[in-house]
Coordinates of N, CA and C in Angstrom, one line a residue:
X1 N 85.9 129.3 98.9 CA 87.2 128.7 99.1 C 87.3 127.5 98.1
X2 N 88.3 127.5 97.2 CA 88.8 126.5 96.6 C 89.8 125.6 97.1
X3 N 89.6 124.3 97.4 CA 90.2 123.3 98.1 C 89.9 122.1 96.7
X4 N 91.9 121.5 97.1 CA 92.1 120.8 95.8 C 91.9 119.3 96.8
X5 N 91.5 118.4 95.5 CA 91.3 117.4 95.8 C 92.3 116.4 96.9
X6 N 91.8 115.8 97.5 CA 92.6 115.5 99.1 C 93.5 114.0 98.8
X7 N 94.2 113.8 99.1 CA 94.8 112.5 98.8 C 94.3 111.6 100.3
X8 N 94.7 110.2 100.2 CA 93.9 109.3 101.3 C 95.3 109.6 102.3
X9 N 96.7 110.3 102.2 CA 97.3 110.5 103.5 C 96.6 111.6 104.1
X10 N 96.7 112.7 103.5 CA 95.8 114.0 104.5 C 94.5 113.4 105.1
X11 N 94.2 112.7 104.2 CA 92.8 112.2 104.7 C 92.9 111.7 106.6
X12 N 94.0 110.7 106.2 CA 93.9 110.0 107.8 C 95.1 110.7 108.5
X13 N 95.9 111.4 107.9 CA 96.3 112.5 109.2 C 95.1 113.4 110.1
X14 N 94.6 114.0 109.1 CA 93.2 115.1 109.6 C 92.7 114.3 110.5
X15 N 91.7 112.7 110.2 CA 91.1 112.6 110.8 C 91.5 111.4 112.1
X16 N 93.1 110.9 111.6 CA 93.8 110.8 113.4 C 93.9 111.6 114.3
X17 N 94.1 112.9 113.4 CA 94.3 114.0 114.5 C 92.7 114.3 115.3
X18 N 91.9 114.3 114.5 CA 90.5 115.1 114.9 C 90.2 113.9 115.7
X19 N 90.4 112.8 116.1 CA 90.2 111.4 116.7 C 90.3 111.4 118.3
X20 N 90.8 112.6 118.7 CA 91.4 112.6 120.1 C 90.7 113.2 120.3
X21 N 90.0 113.4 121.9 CA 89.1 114.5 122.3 C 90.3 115.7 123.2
X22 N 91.4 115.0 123.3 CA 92.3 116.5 123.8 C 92.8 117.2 123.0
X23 N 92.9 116.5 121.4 CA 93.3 117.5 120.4 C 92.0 118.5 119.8
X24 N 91.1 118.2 120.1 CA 89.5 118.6 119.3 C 89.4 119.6 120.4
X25 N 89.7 119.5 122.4 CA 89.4 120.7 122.6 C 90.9 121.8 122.1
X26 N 91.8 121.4 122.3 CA 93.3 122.4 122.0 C 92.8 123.0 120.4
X27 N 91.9 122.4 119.9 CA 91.8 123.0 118.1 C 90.5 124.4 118.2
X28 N 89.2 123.5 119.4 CA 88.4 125.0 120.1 C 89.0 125.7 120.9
X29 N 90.0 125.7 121.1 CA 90.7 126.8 122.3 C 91.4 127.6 121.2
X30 N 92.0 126.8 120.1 CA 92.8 127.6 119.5 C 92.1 128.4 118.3
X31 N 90.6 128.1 118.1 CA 90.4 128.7 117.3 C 89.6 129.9 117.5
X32 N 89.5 130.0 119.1 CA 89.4 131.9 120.1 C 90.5 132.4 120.0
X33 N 91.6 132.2 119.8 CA 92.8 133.1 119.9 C 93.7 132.1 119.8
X34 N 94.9 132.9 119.2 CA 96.1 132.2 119.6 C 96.9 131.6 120.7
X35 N 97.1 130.7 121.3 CA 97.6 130.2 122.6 C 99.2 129.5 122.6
X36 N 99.8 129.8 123.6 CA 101.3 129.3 123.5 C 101.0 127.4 124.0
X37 N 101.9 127.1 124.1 CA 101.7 125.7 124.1 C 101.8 125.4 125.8
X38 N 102.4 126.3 126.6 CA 102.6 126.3 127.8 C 101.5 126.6 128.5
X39 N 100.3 127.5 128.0 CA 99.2 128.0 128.2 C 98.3 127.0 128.2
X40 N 98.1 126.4 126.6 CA 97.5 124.9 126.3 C 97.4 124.2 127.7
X41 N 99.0 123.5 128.0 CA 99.0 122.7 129.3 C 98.6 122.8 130.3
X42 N 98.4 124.3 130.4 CA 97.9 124.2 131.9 C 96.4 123.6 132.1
X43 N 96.1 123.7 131.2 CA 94.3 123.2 130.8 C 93.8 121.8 131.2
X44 N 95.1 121.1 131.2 CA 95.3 119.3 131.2 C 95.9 118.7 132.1
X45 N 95.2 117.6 132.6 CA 95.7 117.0 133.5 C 97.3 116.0 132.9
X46 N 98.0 116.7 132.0 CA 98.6 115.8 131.5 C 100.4 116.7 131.4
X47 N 101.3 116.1 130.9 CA 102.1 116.5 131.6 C 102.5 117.6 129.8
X48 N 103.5 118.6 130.0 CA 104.0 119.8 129.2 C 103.7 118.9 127.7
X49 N 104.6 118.2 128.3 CA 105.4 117.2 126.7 C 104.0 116.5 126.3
X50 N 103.6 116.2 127.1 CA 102.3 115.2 126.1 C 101.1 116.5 125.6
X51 N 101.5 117.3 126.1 CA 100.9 118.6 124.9 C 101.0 118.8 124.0
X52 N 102.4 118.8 123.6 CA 103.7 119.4 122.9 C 103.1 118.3 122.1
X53 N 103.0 117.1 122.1 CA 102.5 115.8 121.1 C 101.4 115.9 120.5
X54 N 100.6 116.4 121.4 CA 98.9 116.5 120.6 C 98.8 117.7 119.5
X55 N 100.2 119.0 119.9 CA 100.0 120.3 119.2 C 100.7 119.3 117.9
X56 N 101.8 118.7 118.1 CA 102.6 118.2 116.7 C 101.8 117.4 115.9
X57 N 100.7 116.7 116.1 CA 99.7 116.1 115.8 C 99.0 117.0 115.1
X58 N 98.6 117.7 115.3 CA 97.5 118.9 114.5 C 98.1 119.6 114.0
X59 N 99.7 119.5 114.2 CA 100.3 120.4 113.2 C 100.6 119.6 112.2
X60 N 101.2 118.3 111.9 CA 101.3 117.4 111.0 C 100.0 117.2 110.0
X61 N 98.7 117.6 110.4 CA 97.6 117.0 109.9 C 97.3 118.6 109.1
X62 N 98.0 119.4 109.4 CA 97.7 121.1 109.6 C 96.3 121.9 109.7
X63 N 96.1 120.8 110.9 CA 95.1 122.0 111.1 C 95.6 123.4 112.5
X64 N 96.9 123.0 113.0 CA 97.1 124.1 113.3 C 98.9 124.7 113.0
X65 N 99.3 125.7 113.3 CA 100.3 126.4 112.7 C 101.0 126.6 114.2
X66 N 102.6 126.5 114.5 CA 103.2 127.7 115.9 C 104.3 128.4 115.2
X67 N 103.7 129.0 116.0 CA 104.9 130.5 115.3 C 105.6 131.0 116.9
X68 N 106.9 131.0 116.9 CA 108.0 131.5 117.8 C 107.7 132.7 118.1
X69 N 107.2 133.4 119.4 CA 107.1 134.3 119.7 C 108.3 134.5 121.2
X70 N 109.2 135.2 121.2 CA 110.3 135.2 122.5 C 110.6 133.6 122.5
X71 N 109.9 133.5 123.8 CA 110.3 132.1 124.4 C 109.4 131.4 124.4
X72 N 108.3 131.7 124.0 CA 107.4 131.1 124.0 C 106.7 130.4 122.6
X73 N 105.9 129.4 122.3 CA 105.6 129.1 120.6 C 104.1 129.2 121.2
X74 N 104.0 130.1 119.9 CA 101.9 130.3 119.5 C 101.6 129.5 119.1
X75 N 100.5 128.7 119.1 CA 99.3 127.8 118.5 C 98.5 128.2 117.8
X76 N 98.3 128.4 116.7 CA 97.0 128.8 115.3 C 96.6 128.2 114.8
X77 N 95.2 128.2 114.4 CA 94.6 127.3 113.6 C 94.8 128.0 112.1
X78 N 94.7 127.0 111.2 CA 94.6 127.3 109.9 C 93.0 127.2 109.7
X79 N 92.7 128.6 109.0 CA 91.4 128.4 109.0 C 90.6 127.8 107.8
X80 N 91.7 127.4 107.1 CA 91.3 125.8 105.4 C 91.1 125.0 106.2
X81 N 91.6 124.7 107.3 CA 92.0 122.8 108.0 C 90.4 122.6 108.2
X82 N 89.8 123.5 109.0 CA 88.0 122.7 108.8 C 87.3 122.4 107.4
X83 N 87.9 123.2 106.5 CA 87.5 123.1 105.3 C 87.4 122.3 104.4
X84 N 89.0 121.3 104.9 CA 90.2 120.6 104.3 C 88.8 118.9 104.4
X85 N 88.5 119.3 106.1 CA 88.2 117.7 106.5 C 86.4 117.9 106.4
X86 N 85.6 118.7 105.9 CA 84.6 119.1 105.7 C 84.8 118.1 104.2
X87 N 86.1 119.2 103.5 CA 85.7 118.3 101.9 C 85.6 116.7 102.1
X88 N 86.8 116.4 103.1 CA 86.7 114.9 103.0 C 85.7 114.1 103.4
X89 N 85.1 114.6 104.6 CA 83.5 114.1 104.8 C 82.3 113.9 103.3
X90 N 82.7 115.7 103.1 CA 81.5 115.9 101.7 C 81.9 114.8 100.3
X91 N 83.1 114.0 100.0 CA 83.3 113.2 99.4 C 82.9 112.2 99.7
X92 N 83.1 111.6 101.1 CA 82.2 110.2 101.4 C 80.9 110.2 101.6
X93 N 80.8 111.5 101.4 CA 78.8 111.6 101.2 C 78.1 111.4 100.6
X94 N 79.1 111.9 99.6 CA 79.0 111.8 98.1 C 78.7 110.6 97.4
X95 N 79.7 109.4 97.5 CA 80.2 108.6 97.4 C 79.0 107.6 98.1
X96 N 78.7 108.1 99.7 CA 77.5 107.0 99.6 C 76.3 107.1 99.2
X97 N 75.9 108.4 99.2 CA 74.0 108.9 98.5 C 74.3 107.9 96.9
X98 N 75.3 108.3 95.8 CA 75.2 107.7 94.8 C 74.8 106.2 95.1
X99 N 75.8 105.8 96.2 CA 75.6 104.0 96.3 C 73.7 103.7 97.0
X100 N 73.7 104.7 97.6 CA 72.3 104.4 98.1 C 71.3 104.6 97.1
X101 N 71.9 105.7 96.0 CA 70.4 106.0 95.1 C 70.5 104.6 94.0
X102 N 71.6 104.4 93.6 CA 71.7 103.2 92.8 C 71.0 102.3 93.8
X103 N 71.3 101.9 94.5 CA 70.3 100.7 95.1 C 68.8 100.6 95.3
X104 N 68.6 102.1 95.7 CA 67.3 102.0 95.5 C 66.6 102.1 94.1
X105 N 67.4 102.5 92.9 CA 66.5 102.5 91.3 C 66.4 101.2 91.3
X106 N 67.5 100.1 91.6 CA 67.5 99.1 91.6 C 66.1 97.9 92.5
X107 N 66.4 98.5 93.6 CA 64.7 98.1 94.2 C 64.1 98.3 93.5
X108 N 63.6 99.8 93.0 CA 62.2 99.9 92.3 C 62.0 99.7 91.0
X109 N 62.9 99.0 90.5 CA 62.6 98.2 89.3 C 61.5 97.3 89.5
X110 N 60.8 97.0 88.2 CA 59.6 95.5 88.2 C 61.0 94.6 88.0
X111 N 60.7 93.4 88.6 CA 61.8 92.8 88.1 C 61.2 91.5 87.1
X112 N 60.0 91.9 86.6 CA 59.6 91.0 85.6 C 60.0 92.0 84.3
X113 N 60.1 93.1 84.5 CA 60.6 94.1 83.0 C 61.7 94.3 82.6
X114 N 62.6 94.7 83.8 CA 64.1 95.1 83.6 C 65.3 94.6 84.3
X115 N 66.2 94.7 84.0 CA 67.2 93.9 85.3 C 67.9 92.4 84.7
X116 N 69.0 92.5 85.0 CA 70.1 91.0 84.6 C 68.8 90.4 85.2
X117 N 68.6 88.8 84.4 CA 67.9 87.9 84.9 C 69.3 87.2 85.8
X118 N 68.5 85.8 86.1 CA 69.9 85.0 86.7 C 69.8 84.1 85.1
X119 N 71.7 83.6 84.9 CA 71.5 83.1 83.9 C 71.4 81.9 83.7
X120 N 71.3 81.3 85.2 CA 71.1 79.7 84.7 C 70.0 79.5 84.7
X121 N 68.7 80.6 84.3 CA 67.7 79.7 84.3 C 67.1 80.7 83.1
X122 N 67.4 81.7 82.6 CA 66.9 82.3 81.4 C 67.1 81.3 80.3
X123 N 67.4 80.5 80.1 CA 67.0 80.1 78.4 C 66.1 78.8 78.6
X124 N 65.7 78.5 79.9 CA 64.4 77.5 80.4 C 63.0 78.3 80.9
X125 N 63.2 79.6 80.7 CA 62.3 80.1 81.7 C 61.0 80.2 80.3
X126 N 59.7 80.7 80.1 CA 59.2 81.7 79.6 C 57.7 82.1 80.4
X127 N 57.5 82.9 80.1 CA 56.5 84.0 80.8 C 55.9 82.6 81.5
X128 N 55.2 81.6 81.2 CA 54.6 81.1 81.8 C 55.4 80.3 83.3
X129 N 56.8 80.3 83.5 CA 57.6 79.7 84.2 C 58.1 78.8 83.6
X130 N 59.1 78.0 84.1 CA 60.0 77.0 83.4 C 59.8 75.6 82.6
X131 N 60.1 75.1 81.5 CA 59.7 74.5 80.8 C 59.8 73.2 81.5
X132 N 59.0 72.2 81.8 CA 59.4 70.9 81.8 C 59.3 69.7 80.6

């Protein structure tokens, strides 16, 4: 799967949406089969319409899709959307191993061999310590 580079809105749509635990189970439910949204509700102690909010939520973020069936609207998952917020994780992963590996070359440096000195005291300093 090729997935194009994410911009920082998908980013926090995906992971507002994935933020809810009533949208995370409607996203496992939906990802056994397709479900109408009336179906969804019955699952929740919560009322039709505040369904209808959590499915428009995960549909905005697209990790899921409804398609009009009679009277009733199906629930689908897109099956990129795990993929979508997988890359965005694997970018901040990314992003921090480098920051972690640079810090640590940087620990294991001698810091008598390599490394910015500080500069207000490099042109007083020499091997033996500071001149008086």
């Amino acid at each position: 799967m090729v997935v194009d580079e994410l911009d920082d809105e998908t980013v926090d749509r995906l992971f507002h949406a994935l933020a809810d635990t009533t949208r995370r189970d409607i996203l496992r439910r939906c990802v056994r089969g397709e479900l109408s949204v009336s179906r969804l509700a019955e699952a929740y102690p919560m009322s039709f319409a505040a369904v209808q909010k959590h499915v428009a939520v995960l549909e905005r973020a697209g990790l899921v899709s409804k398609q009009r069936s009679g009277r009733e609207q199906l629930v689908r998952t897109d099956p990129d959307a795990v993929g979508r917020a997988r890359q965005a994780l694997d970018e901040l992963e990314s992003a921090w191993r480098g920051r972690v590996d640079r810090m640590a070359r940087l620990l294991a440096q001698d810091p008598g061999t390599e490394g910015p000195q500080d500069p207000r005291t490099e042109e007083n300093d020499t091997p033996e310590g500071p001149e008086r």
